[in-house]
């Protein structure tokens, strides 16, 4: 069973826990930052909002589904909500696996599905 | 029936949730007719939004019970 | 021009520098750990050796070549050499890009090519 | 000519580098014949290893000059 941890909160995203099990050979990570431009206009910050229980449920289901095709040891997803300034991280995902191929595949597929099915929204921007 | 509004839908409805008394089960189509009667500005969201119940997206043929909690999920943009 | 930084040394691998430029929306990272098994036998540590100037040159060339297909802002590669114990990181790569797709693509392609063309070797194992 | 040995090749040659006087330019094939005459144990590496000069892999038809520094690159296993 793949261990899944999901955090959706307004705290600043911290570096991953790197504790490695001796059977873990690979850690693939993705961090998404707020860029200084949204829809062609300069911004200073974004606001993210979540339907929190559903977002967690959908992410957990997606990850379990993806793990069947791409066996990994653990996944940790942290999505920040509230006001996030340019240059700060909005999302961080860490996937630990025995080998790198399933870790990369699960990470990329999860990000694609997240952007289709997980009820989290950019709701506002602050102009720069 | 409890309706939850998020993101753009919340801005249009100007509430995060509301109780809407309904006498009988509804189809998704009945649901949207009802919502748009209350909040005319929601009409453009009908085509792009999905409905959810109990943390699951509703299938198109689902029947909504008077006691259900239904969330309106505009197109997502997380990550 | 993509900024490239390559470190091949015997120091413990540290977390990435996360300083984000306002045009950087994505950071893809890979960390490779020494696993507790090599060729089916339990081990406690591995030894890595590099032909250092050539390894740096080949990595720099590979990255420049890959950046033409997958435009990214910067890449940082850190490969540890010497004795590395089970659970410690042997390699860490951090790719910053505007969007996630080129960052993932460059990272995965670089790891494949590294394992073919970069003169770094596992030379010894310590049994567990 | 200077020859650099790495990894498995270094273990067989029992040196990290050595000077081998050569009178005339060599092909890769001449080079390997010479190396295997000095270090018989290198024979199994001939098929799997590549040669490098100046941080570049040598193309198969390259000519090795008496003043060159040539590295023997056994199959790599980094990352």
mmCIF file of C-alpha atoms in Angstrom:
data_model
loop_
_atom_site.group_PDB
_atom_site.id
_atom_site.type_symbol
_atom_site.label_atom_id
_atom_site.label_comp_id
_atom_site.label_asym_id
_atom_site.label_seq_id
_atom_site.Cartn_x
_atom_site.Cartn_y
_atom_site.Cartn_z
ATOM 1 C CA UNK A 1 0.000 0.000 0.000
ATOM 2 C CA UNK A 2 1.259 3.421 -0.917
ATOM 3 C CA UNK A 3 1.299 5.871 1.969
ATOM 4 C CA UNK A 4 -0.559 9.087 1.123
ATOM 5 C CA UNK A 5 -0.369 12.377 3.020
ATOM 6 C CA UNK A 6 -2.357 15.405 1.895
ATOM 7 C CA UNK A 7 -2.102 18.864 3.424
ATOM 8 C CA UNK A 8 -4.280 21.752 2.322
ATOM 9 C CA UNK A 9 -3.628 24.773 4.492
ATOM 10 C CA UNK A 10 -2.425 28.356 4.565
ATOM 11 C CA UNK A 11 1.068 27.750 5.900
ATOM 12 C CA UNK A 12 4.214 28.463 3.908
ATOM 13 C CA UNK A 13 5.360 25.366 2.062
ATOM 14 C CA UNK A 14 8.386 23.762 3.644
ATOM 15 C CA UNK A 15 10.997 21.491 2.070
ATOM 16 C CA UNK A 16 10.074 17.822 1.883
ATOM 17 C CA UNK A 17 10.730 15.295 4.547
ATOM 18 C CA UNK A 18 13.638 13.406 3.031
ATOM 19 C CA UNK A 19 13.641 10.464 5.383
ATOM 20 C CA UNK A 20 14.414 7.529 3.128
ATOM 21 C CA UNK A 21 13.482 3.938 3.713
ATOM 22 C CA UNK A 22 16.294 1.627 2.597
ATOM 23 C CA UNK A 23 14.121 0.357 -0.262
ATOM 24 C CA UNK A 24 13.520 3.871 -1.631
ATOM 25 C CA UNK A 25 15.862 4.756 -4.471
ATOM 26 C CA UNK A 26 14.032 7.734 -5.933
ATOM 27 C CA UNK A 27 12.345 10.916 -4.832
ATOM 28 C CA UNK A 28 10.604 12.980 -7.502
ATOM 29 C CA UNK A 29 9.307 16.366 -6.473
ATOM 30 C CA UNK A 30 7.341 19.158 -8.016
ATOM 31 C CA UNK A 31 6.932 22.656 -6.661
ATOM 32 C CA UNK A 32 4.572 25.119 -8.320
ATOM 33 C CA UNK A 33 5.268 28.790 -7.679
ATOM 34 C CA UNK A 34 3.044 31.817 -8.190
ATOM 35 C CA UNK A 35 4.423 33.668 -11.214
ATOM 36 C CA UNK A 36 4.460 37.441 -11.564
ATOM 37 C CA UNK A 37 1.954 37.379 -14.375
ATOM 38 C CA UNK A 38 -1.592 36.027 -14.702
ATOM 39 C CA UNK A 39 -3.554 36.178 -17.968
ATOM 40 C CA UNK A 40 -0.938 38.559 -19.365
ATOM 41 C CA UNK A 41 -1.070 41.067 -16.486
ATOM 42 C CA UNK A 42 1.548 41.660 -13.799
ATOM 43 C CA UNK A 43 0.407 40.492 -10.374
ATOM 44 C CA UNK A 44 1.843 40.561 -6.876
ATOM 45 C CA UNK A 45 -0.191 37.711 -5.347
ATOM 46 C CA UNK A 46 -2.926 35.152 -5.973
ATOM 47 C CA UNK A 47 -5.693 33.776 -3.796
ATOM 48 C CA UNK A 48 -6.388 30.042 -3.779
ATOM 49 C CA UNK A 49 -9.578 28.541 -2.379
ATOM 50 C CA UNK A 50 -10.408 24.858 -1.852
ATOM 51 C CA UNK A 51 -13.456 22.717 -1.237
ATOM 52 C CA UNK A 52 -11.271 21.053 1.279
ATOM 53 C CA UNK A 53 -12.875 17.672 2.137
ATOM 54 C CA UNK A 54 -13.646 16.965 -1.503
ATOM 55 C CA UNK A 55 -10.190 18.087 -2.674
ATOM 56 C CA UNK A 56 -8.605 15.678 -0.218
ATOM 57 C CA UNK A 57 -10.921 12.835 -1.180
ATOM 58 C CA UNK A 58 -10.387 13.350 -4.913
ATOM 59 C CA UNK A 59 -6.600 13.614 -4.536
ATOM 60 C CA UNK A 60 -6.472 10.473 -2.430
ATOM 61 C CA UNK A 61 -8.571 8.573 -4.969
ATOM 62 C CA UNK A 62 -6.490 9.849 -7.911
ATOM 63 C CA UNK A 63 -3.267 8.852 -6.190
ATOM 64 C CA UNK A 64 -4.535 5.386 -5.311
ATOM 65 C CA UNK A 65 -5.678 4.911 -8.908
ATOM 66 C CA UNK A 66 -2.335 6.136 -10.328
ATOM 67 C CA UNK A 67 -0.344 3.992 -7.890
ATOM 68 C CA UNK A 68 -1.873 0.860 -9.422
ATOM 69 C CA UNK A 69 -0.172 1.731 -12.726
ATOM 70 C CA UNK A 70 2.940 3.346 -11.197
ATOM 71 C CA UNK A 71 3.858 1.595 -7.946
ATOM 72 C CA UNK A 72 5.387 4.032 -5.461
ATOM 73 C CA UNK A 73 6.092 3.922 -1.732
ATOM 74 C CA UNK A 74 4.618 7.222 -0.634
ATOM 75 C CA UNK A 75 3.222 10.502 -1.840
ATOM 76 C CA UNK A 76 2.965 13.749 0.042
ATOM 77 C CA UNK A 77 0.917 16.601 -1.427
ATOM 78 C CA UNK A 78 0.869 20.034 0.107
ATOM 79 C CA UNK A 79 -1.390 22.674 -1.457
ATOM 80 C CA UNK A 80 -1.427 26.095 0.058
ATOM 81 C CA UNK A 81 -4.649 28.138 0.124
ATOM 82 C CA UNK A 82 -5.290 31.809 0.933
ATOM 83 C CA UNK A 83 -3.105 34.662 -0.294
ATOM 84 C CA UNK A 84 0.172 33.501 -1.890
ATOM 85 C CA UNK A 85 2.681 36.042 -3.066
ATOM 86 C CA UNK A 86 4.670 35.905 -6.301
ATOM 87 C CA UNK A 87 7.665 33.605 -5.887
ATOM 88 C CA UNK A 88 6.062 31.592 -3.100
ATOM 89 C CA UNK A 89 5.060 27.971 -3.580
ATOM 90 C CA UNK A 90 1.400 27.085 -4.044
ATOM 91 C CA UNK A 91 1.927 23.345 -4.305
ATOM 92 C CA UNK A 92 4.570 20.809 -3.465
ATOM 93 C CA UNK A 93 4.408 17.089 -4.230
ATOM 94 C CA UNK A 94 6.964 14.510 -3.140
ATOM 95 C CA UNK A 95 6.857 10.947 -4.461
ATOM 96 C CA UNK A 96 9.136 8.279 -3.015
ATOM 97 C CA UNK A 97 9.598 5.067 -4.979
ATOM 98 C CA UNK A 98 12.013 2.218 -5.448
ATOM 99 C CA UNK A 99 12.938 3.441 -8.948
ATOM 100 C CA UNK A 100 12.638 6.764 -10.722
ATOM 101 C CA UNK A 101 10.350 5.784 -13.638
ATOM 102 C CA UNK A 102 7.161 5.194 -11.606
ATOM 103 C CA UNK A 103 7.907 8.232 -9.444
ATOM 104 C CA UNK A 104 8.175 10.534 -12.494
ATOM 105 C CA UNK A 105 5.117 8.967 -14.149
ATOM 106 C CA UNK A 106 2.914 9.239 -11.069
ATOM 107 C CA UNK A 107 4.007 12.827 -10.435
ATOM 108 C CA UNK A 108 3.328 14.038 -13.990
ATOM 109 C CA UNK A 109 0.003 12.204 -14.267
ATOM 110 C CA UNK A 110 -1.126 13.491 -10.882
ATOM 111 C CA UNK A 111 -0.415 17.114 -11.837
ATOM 112 C CA UNK A 112 -2.466 16.707 -15.041
ATOM 113 C CA UNK A 113 -5.419 15.208 -13.186
ATOM 114 C CA UNK A 114 -5.162 17.757 -10.375
ATOM 115 C CA UNK A 115 -5.724 20.521 -12.897
ATOM 116 C CA UNK A 116 -8.879 18.802 -14.178
ATOM 117 C CA UNK A 117 -10.579 17.253 -11.186
ATOM 118 C CA UNK A 118 -9.479 18.652 -7.842
ATOM 119 C CA UNK A 119 -11.748 21.398 -6.477
ATOM 120 C CA UNK A 120 -9.148 24.089 -5.842
ATOM 121 C CA UNK A 121 -9.361 27.481 -7.518
ATOM 122 C CA UNK A 122 -7.379 30.603 -8.119
ATOM 123 C CA UNK A 123 -10.072 33.113 -7.187
ATOM 124 C CA UNK A 124 -8.382 36.504 -7.111
ATOM 125 C CA UNK A 125 -5.246 38.294 -8.089
ATOM 126 C CA UNK A 126 -3.577 41.341 -6.594
ATOM 127 C CA UNK A 127 -2.092 43.533 -9.275
ATOM 128 C CA UNK A 128 1.584 44.386 -9.054
ATOM 129 C CA UNK B 1 -31.336 20.875 0.119
ATOM 130 C CA UNK B 2 -28.050 22.575 0.995
ATOM 131 C CA UNK B 3 -26.115 24.208 -1.844
ATOM 132 C CA UNK B 4 -22.403 25.051 -1.551
ATOM 133 C CA UNK B 5 -20.887 27.731 -3.767
ATOM 134 C CA UNK B 6 -17.186 28.012 -4.546
ATOM 135 C CA UNK B 7 -14.910 30.414 -6.373
ATOM 136 C CA UNK B 8 -16.732 32.191 -9.216
ATOM 137 C CA UNK B 9 -20.064 30.635 -8.201
ATOM 138 C CA UNK B 10 -19.625 31.965 -4.665
ATOM 139 C CA UNK B 11 -18.925 35.433 -5.995
ATOM 140 C CA UNK B 12 -22.095 35.399 -8.093
ATOM 141 C CA UNK B 13 -24.344 33.881 -5.423
ATOM 142 C CA UNK B 14 -22.724 36.133 -2.796
ATOM 143 C CA UNK B 15 -23.082 33.335 -0.265
ATOM 144 C CA UNK B 16 -20.892 30.330 0.502
ATOM 145 C CA UNK B 17 -23.907 28.116 1.193
ATOM 146 C CA UNK B 18 -27.658 28.274 1.458
ATOM 147 C CA UNK B 19 -30.648 26.093 2.270
ATOM 148 C CA UNK B 20 -33.128 25.740 -0.567
ATOM 149 C CA UNK B 21 -36.341 23.936 0.381
ATOM 150 C CA UNK B 22 -37.384 21.425 -2.267
ATOM 151 C CA UNK B 23 -40.421 19.180 -2.097
ATOM 152 C CA UNK B 24 -39.326 16.342 -4.364
ATOM 153 C CA UNK B 25 -36.212 14.755 -5.915
ATOM 154 C CA UNK B 26 -34.527 16.734 -8.697
ATOM 155 C CA UNK B 27 -32.509 15.931 -11.783
ATOM 156 C CA UNK B 28 -29.299 17.932 -12.421
ATOM 157 C CA UNK B 29 -31.247 19.870 -15.001
ATOM 158 C CA UNK B 30 -34.037 20.716 -12.502
ATOM 159 C CA UNK B 31 -31.311 21.720 -10.036
ATOM 160 C CA UNK B 32 -29.738 24.204 -12.446
ATOM 161 C CA UNK B 33 -33.131 25.658 -13.387
ATOM 162 C CA UNK B 34 -33.776 26.261 -9.704
ATOM 163 C CA UNK B 35 -30.363 27.813 -9.047
ATOM 164 C CA UNK B 36 -30.621 30.132 -12.046
ATOM 165 C CA UNK B 37 -34.084 31.280 -10.937
ATOM 166 C CA UNK B 38 -32.533 32.325 -7.611
ATOM 167 C CA UNK B 39 -29.257 33.691 -9.036
ATOM 168 C CA UNK B 40 -29.638 34.785 -12.640
ATOM 169 C CA UNK B 41 -25.883 35.421 -12.871
ATOM 170 C CA UNK B 42 -25.254 31.683 -12.532
ATOM 171 C CA UNK B 43 -26.562 30.960 -16.042
ATOM 172 C CA UNK B 44 -23.128 31.174 -17.727
ATOM 173 C CA UNK B 45 -21.695 28.663 -15.226
ATOM 174 C CA UNK B 46 -24.221 25.967 -16.091
ATOM 175 C CA UNK B 47 -22.304 24.622 -19.089
ATOM 176 C CA UNK B 48 -18.857 24.710 -17.496
ATOM 177 C CA UNK B 49 -19.517 23.652 -13.891
ATOM 178 C CA UNK B 50 -19.960 20.231 -12.378
ATOM 179 C CA UNK B 51 -22.028 19.216 -9.350
ATOM 180 C CA UNK B 52 -20.753 17.184 -6.421
ATOM 181 C CA UNK B 53 -22.324 15.351 -3.507
ATOM 182 C CA UNK B 54 -20.473 13.729 -0.614
ATOM 183 C CA UNK B 55 -17.055 14.537 -2.117
ATOM 184 C CA UNK B 56 -17.887 12.871 -5.443
ATOM 185 C CA UNK B 57 -18.780 14.408 -8.756
ATOM 186 C CA UNK B 58 -22.415 13.693 -9.582
ATOM 187 C CA UNK B 59 -23.020 11.538 -12.641
ATOM 188 C CA UNK B 60 -25.259 13.324 -15.204
ATOM 189 C CA UNK B 61 -28.235 11.051 -14.524
ATOM 190 C CA UNK B 62 -28.083 11.348 -10.720
ATOM 191 C CA UNK B 63 -31.205 12.111 -8.712
ATOM 192 C CA UNK B 64 -30.818 14.815 -6.072
ATOM 193 C CA UNK B 65 -32.777 14.232 -2.846
ATOM 194 C CA UNK B 66 -34.327 17.080 -0.850
ATOM 195 C CA UNK B 67 -31.912 16.300 2.008
ATOM 196 C CA UNK B 68 -28.750 16.353 -0.150
ATOM 197 C CA UNK B 69 -25.829 18.725 0.137
ATOM 198 C CA UNK B 70 -24.831 19.716 -3.401
ATOM 199 C CA UNK B 71 -21.666 21.632 -4.285
ATOM 200 C CA UNK B 72 -21.345 23.671 -7.471
ATOM 201 C CA UNK B 73 -17.818 23.153 -8.814
ATOM 202 C CA UNK B 74 -16.752 25.742 -11.395
ATOM 203 C CA UNK B 75 -13.781 24.818 -13.599
ATOM 204 C CA UNK B 76 -10.868 24.136 -11.271
ATOM 205 C CA UNK B 77 -7.488 25.882 -11.391
ATOM 206 C CA UNK B 78 -5.357 24.486 -8.605
ATOM 207 C CA UNK B 79 -1.723 23.477 -8.647
ATOM 208 C CA UNK C 1 20.256 30.981 -21.946
ATOM 209 C CA UNK C 2 19.639 28.349 -19.345
ATOM 210 C CA UNK C 3 21.803 28.675 -16.272
ATOM 211 C CA UNK C 4 23.651 25.441 -15.463
ATOM 212 C CA UNK C 5 25.357 24.567 -12.196
ATOM 213 C CA UNK C 6 27.111 21.224 -11.720
ATOM 214 C CA UNK C 7 28.616 20.017 -8.475
ATOM 215 C CA UNK C 8 30.496 16.740 -8.176
ATOM 216 C CA UNK C 9 31.914 16.351 -4.715
ATOM 217 C CA UNK C 10 31.908 14.294 -1.562
ATOM 218 C CA UNK C 11 29.699 16.516 0.559
ATOM 219 C CA UNK C 12 26.284 15.464 1.822
ATOM 220 C CA UNK C 13 23.566 16.562 -0.567
ATOM 221 C CA UNK C 14 21.598 19.498 0.733
ATOM 222 C CA UNK C 15 18.069 20.589 -0.151
ATOM 223 C CA UNK C 16 17.729 22.734 -3.252
ATOM 224 C CA UNK C 17 18.016 26.457 -3.305
ATOM 225 C CA UNK C 18 14.391 27.439 -3.781
ATOM 226 C CA UNK C 19 14.919 31.067 -4.680
ATOM 227 C CA UNK C 20 12.360 31.669 -7.401
ATOM 228 C CA UNK C 21 12.525 34.280 -10.103
ATOM 229 C CA UNK C 22 9.089 35.805 -10.710
ATOM 230 C CA UNK C 23 8.953 34.133 -14.127
ATOM 231 C CA UNK C 24 9.578 30.653 -12.690
ATOM 232 C CA UNK C 25 6.388 28.694 -12.140
ATOM 233 C CA UNK C 26 7.809 25.197 -11.787
ATOM 234 C CA UNK C 27 10.565 23.362 -9.990
ATOM 235 C CA UNK C 28 11.027 19.683 -10.799
ATOM 236 C CA UNK C 29 13.486 17.767 -8.676
ATOM 237 C CA UNK C 30 14.920 14.309 -8.557
ATOM 238 C CA UNK C 31 16.876 12.770 -5.724
ATOM 239 C CA UNK C 32 18.492 9.358 -6.106
ATOM 240 C CA UNK C 33 19.213 7.480 -2.898
ATOM 241 C CA UNK C 34 21.476 4.514 -2.264
ATOM 242 C CA UNK C 35 19.196 1.529 -1.675
ATOM 243 C CA UNK C 36 19.921 -1.250 0.776
ATOM 244 C CA UNK C 37 20.395 -3.801 -1.979
ATOM 245 C CA UNK C 38 22.678 -4.015 -5.005
ATOM 246 C CA UNK C 39 22.509 -6.869 -7.514
ATOM 247 C CA UNK C 40 20.267 -8.772 -5.109
ATOM 248 C CA UNK C 41 22.573 -8.529 -2.079
ATOM 249 C CA UNK C 42 22.100 -6.400 1.037
ATOM 250 C CA UNK C 43 24.595 -3.546 1.241
ATOM 251 C CA UNK C 44 25.387 -0.797 3.729
ATOM 252 C CA UNK C 45 27.119 1.665 1.393
ATOM 253 C CA UNK C 46 28.298 2.263 -2.170
ATOM 254 C CA UNK C 47 31.352 3.989 -3.587
ATOM 255 C CA UNK C 48 30.957 6.346 -6.530
ATOM 256 C CA UNK C 49 33.886 7.505 -8.645
ATOM 257 C CA UNK C 50 33.898 10.166 -11.384
ATOM 258 C CA UNK C 51 36.124 11.255 -14.238
ATOM 259 C CA UNK C 52 35.319 14.683 -12.977
ATOM 260 C CA UNK C 53 36.213 17.141 -15.775
ATOM 261 C CA UNK C 54 34.654 14.933 -18.426
ATOM 262 C CA UNK C 55 31.550 14.237 -16.316
ATOM 263 C CA UNK C 56 31.006 17.975 -15.947
ATOM 264 C CA UNK C 57 31.601 18.652 -19.635
ATOM 265 C CA UNK C 58 29.275 15.863 -20.766
ATOM 266 C CA UNK C 59 26.537 16.909 -18.342
ATOM 267 C CA UNK C 60 26.785 20.524 -19.421
ATOM 268 C CA UNK C 61 26.572 19.522 -23.087
ATOM 269 C CA UNK C 62 23.634 17.161 -22.482
ATOM 270 C CA UNK C 63 21.755 19.849 -20.582
ATOM 271 C CA UNK C 64 22.355 22.475 -23.250
ATOM 272 C CA UNK C 65 21.189 20.027 -25.912
ATOM 273 C CA UNK C 66 18.060 19.074 -23.931
ATOM 274 C CA UNK C 67 17.254 22.713 -23.157
ATOM 275 C CA UNK C 68 16.838 23.377 -26.879
ATOM 276 C CA UNK C 69 13.903 20.947 -26.919
ATOM 277 C CA UNK C 70 12.665 21.706 -23.393
ATOM 278 C CA UNK C 71 13.268 25.373 -22.532
ATOM 279 C CA UNK C 72 14.009 25.829 -18.847
ATOM 280 C CA UNK C 73 15.452 28.649 -16.759
ATOM 281 C CA UNK C 74 18.079 26.799 -14.770
ATOM 282 C CA UNK C 75 19.381 23.391 -13.835
ATOM 283 C CA UNK C 76 21.431 22.416 -10.849
ATOM 284 C CA UNK C 77 22.988 18.945 -10.701
ATOM 285 C CA UNK C 78 24.737 17.662 -7.628
ATOM 286 C CA UNK C 79 26.359 14.218 -7.774
ATOM 287 C CA UNK C 80 28.088 12.942 -4.731
ATOM 288 C CA UNK C 81 31.217 10.767 -5.027
ATOM 289 C CA UNK C 82 33.109 8.694 -2.474
ATOM 290 C CA UNK C 83 31.410 6.471 0.099
ATOM 291 C CA UNK C 84 27.649 6.985 0.330
ATOM 292 C CA UNK C 85 25.640 5.087 2.892
ATOM 293 C CA UNK C 86 22.267 3.458 2.339
ATOM 294 C CA UNK C 87 19.510 6.071 2.575
ATOM 295 C CA UNK C 88 21.806 8.944 1.655
ATOM 296 C CA UNK C 89 21.413 10.812 -1.613
ATOM 297 C CA UNK C 90 23.861 10.161 -4.457
ATOM 298 C CA UNK C 91 22.333 12.643 -6.869
ATOM 299 C CA UNK C 92 20.042 15.631 -6.759
ATOM 300 C CA UNK C 93 18.806 17.572 -9.781
ATOM 301 C CA UNK C 94 16.702 20.741 -9.644
ATOM 302 C CA UNK C 95 15.153 22.202 -12.790
ATOM 303 C CA UNK C 96 13.450 25.599 -12.701
ATOM 304 C CA UNK C 97 11.186 26.537 -15.603
ATOM 305 C CA UNK C 98 8.274 28.760 -16.454
ATOM 306 C CA UNK C 99 5.928 25.756 -16.780
ATOM 307 C CA UNK C 100 6.052 22.202 -15.497
ATOM 308 C CA UNK C 101 6.041 20.279 -18.806
ATOM 309 C CA UNK C 102 9.553 21.259 -20.001
ATOM 310 C CA UNK C 103 10.908 20.876 -16.461
ATOM 311 C CA UNK C 104 9.612 17.288 -16.186
ATOM 312 C CA UNK C 105 10.751 16.430 -19.726
ATOM 313 C CA UNK C 106 14.256 17.800 -19.272
ATOM 314 C CA UNK C 107 14.649 16.092 -15.914
ATOM 315 C CA UNK C 108 13.555 12.643 -17.121
ATOM 316 C CA UNK C 109 15.598 12.841 -20.336
ATOM 317 C CA UNK C 110 18.681 14.008 -18.464
ATOM 318 C CA UNK C 111 18.501 11.080 -16.033
ATOM 319 C CA UNK C 112 18.274 8.614 -18.952
ATOM 320 C CA UNK C 113 21.269 10.157 -20.710
ATOM 321 C CA UNK C 114 23.255 10.442 -17.492
ATOM 322 C CA UNK C 115 23.024 6.687 -17.075
ATOM 323 C CA UNK C 116 24.410 6.155 -20.585
ATOM 324 C CA UNK C 117 27.006 8.843 -21.154
ATOM 325 C CA UNK C 118 28.307 10.479 -18.004
ATOM 326 C CA UNK C 119 31.577 8.967 -16.700
ATOM 327 C CA UNK C 120 30.526 8.254 -13.137
ATOM 328 C CA UNK C 121 30.662 4.746 -11.690
ATOM 329 C CA UNK C 122 29.532 2.711 -8.755
ATOM 330 C CA UNK C 123 32.831 0.975 -8.047
ATOM 331 C CA UNK C 124 32.383 -0.829 -4.760
ATOM 332 C CA UNK C 125 29.803 -1.928 -2.268
ATOM 333 C CA UNK C 126 30.065 -2.542 1.445
ATOM 334 C CA UNK C 127 27.977 -5.492 2.471
ATOM 335 C CA UNK C 128 25.373 -4.987 5.184
ATOM 336 C CA UNK D 1 50.656 8.942 -24.552
ATOM 337 C CA UNK D 2 48.933 9.225 -21.180
ATOM 338 C CA UNK D 3 46.275 6.643 -20.359
ATOM 339 C CA UNK D 4 43.679 7.209 -17.622
ATOM 340 C CA UNK D 5 41.957 4.256 -15.992
ATOM 341 C CA UNK D 6 38.653 4.455 -14.162
ATOM 342 C CA UNK D 7 36.454 2.131 -12.146
ATOM 343 C CA UNK D 8 36.804 -1.500 -13.269
ATOM 344 C CA UNK D 9 39.627 -0.584 -15.678
ATOM 345 C CA UNK D 10 41.545 1.074 -12.825
ATOM 346 C CA UNK D 11 41.131 -2.019 -10.697
ATOM 347 C CA UNK D 12 42.536 -4.246 -13.444
ATOM 348 C CA UNK D 13 45.385 -1.951 -14.427
ATOM 349 C CA UNK D 14 46.110 -1.248 -10.749
ATOM 350 C CA UNK D 15 47.047 2.330 -11.664
ATOM 351 C CA UNK D 16 44.951 5.428 -12.174
ATOM 352 C CA UNK D 17 47.147 6.647 -15.005
ATOM 353 C CA UNK D 18 50.330 5.763 -16.803
ATOM 354 C CA UNK D 19 52.627 7.058 -19.552
ATOM 355 C CA UNK D 20 52.984 4.720 -22.485
ATOM 356 C CA UNK D 21 55.625 5.783 -25.021
ATOM 357 C CA UNK D 22 54.371 5.392 -28.571
ATOM 358 C CA UNK D 23 56.305 6.270 -31.715
ATOM 359 C CA UNK D 24 53.480 6.893 -34.153
ATOM 360 C CA UNK D 25 49.735 7.674 -34.301
ATOM 361 C CA UNK D 26 47.379 4.845 -33.361
ATOM 362 C CA UNK D 27 43.885 3.780 -34.282
ATOM 363 C CA UNK D 28 41.474 2.794 -31.471
ATOM 364 C CA UNK D 29 42.119 -0.802 -32.424
ATOM 365 C CA UNK D 30 45.924 -0.355 -32.162
ATOM 366 C CA UNK D 31 45.351 1.357 -28.812
ATOM 367 C CA UNK D 32 43.410 -1.586 -27.394
ATOM 368 C CA UNK D 33 45.984 -4.099 -28.691
ATOM 369 C CA UNK D 34 48.669 -2.119 -26.875
ATOM 370 C CA UNK D 35 46.681 -1.850 -23.634
ATOM 371 C CA UNK D 36 45.847 -5.551 -23.594
ATOM 372 C CA UNK D 37 49.522 -6.443 -24.174
ATOM 373 C CA UNK D 38 50.349 -4.457 -21.012
ATOM 374 C CA UNK D 39 47.311 -5.537 -18.977
ATOM 375 C CA UNK D 40 45.945 -8.873 -20.148
ATOM 376 C CA UNK D 41 42.980 -8.505 -17.758
ATOM 377 C CA UNK D 42 41.689 -5.583 -19.841
ATOM 378 C CA UNK D 43 40.632 -7.845 -22.720
ATOM 379 C CA UNK D 44 37.039 -8.296 -21.503
ATOM 380 C CA UNK D 45 36.619 -4.508 -21.273
ATOM 381 C CA UNK D 46 37.466 -3.911 -24.915
ATOM 382 C CA UNK D 47 33.963 -4.584 -26.223
ATOM 383 C CA UNK D 48 32.097 -2.674 -23.529
ATOM 384 C CA UNK D 49 34.311 0.354 -22.896
ATOM 385 C CA UNK D 50 34.618 3.619 -24.776
ATOM 386 C CA UNK D 51 37.659 5.858 -25.161
ATOM 387 C CA UNK D 52 37.714 9.579 -24.477
ATOM 388 C CA UNK D 53 40.084 12.443 -25.212
ATOM 389 C CA UNK D 54 39.754 16.005 -23.964
ATOM 390 C CA UNK D 55 36.420 15.293 -22.230
ATOM 391 C CA UNK D 56 34.845 13.907 -25.406
ATOM 392 C CA UNK D 57 34.161 10.346 -26.429
ATOM 393 C CA UNK D 58 36.440 9.341 -29.304
ATOM 394 C CA UNK D 59 34.703 8.541 -32.576
ATOM 395 C CA UNK D 60 35.559 4.991 -33.774
ATOM 396 C CA UNK D 61 37.721 6.262 -36.649
ATOM 397 C CA UNK D 62 39.732 8.730 -34.534
ATOM 398 C CA UNK D 63 43.539 8.811 -34.748
ATOM 399 C CA UNK D 64 45.345 8.889 -31.416
ATOM 400 C CA UNK D 65 48.506 11.025 -31.343
ATOM 401 C CA UNK D 66 51.575 10.085 -29.256
ATOM 402 C CA UNK D 67 50.983 13.202 -27.117
ATOM 403 C CA UNK D 68 47.294 12.470 -26.396
ATOM 404 C CA UNK D 69 45.714 11.792 -23.047
ATOM 405 C CA UNK D 70 43.247 8.935 -23.499
ATOM 406 C CA UNK D 71 40.735 7.818 -20.888
ATOM 407 C CA UNK D 72 39.272 4.325 -20.823
ATOM 408 C CA UNK D 73 35.590 4.628 -19.920
ATOM 409 C CA UNK D 74 34.002 1.370 -18.777
ATOM 410 C CA UNK D 75 30.173 1.232 -18.842
ATOM 411 C CA UNK D 76 28.952 4.031 -16.616
ATOM 412 C CA UNK D 77 26.629 3.625 -13.631
ATOM 413 C CA UNK D 78 26.079 7.053 -12.111
ATOM 414 C CA UNK D 79 22.880 8.629 -10.833
#
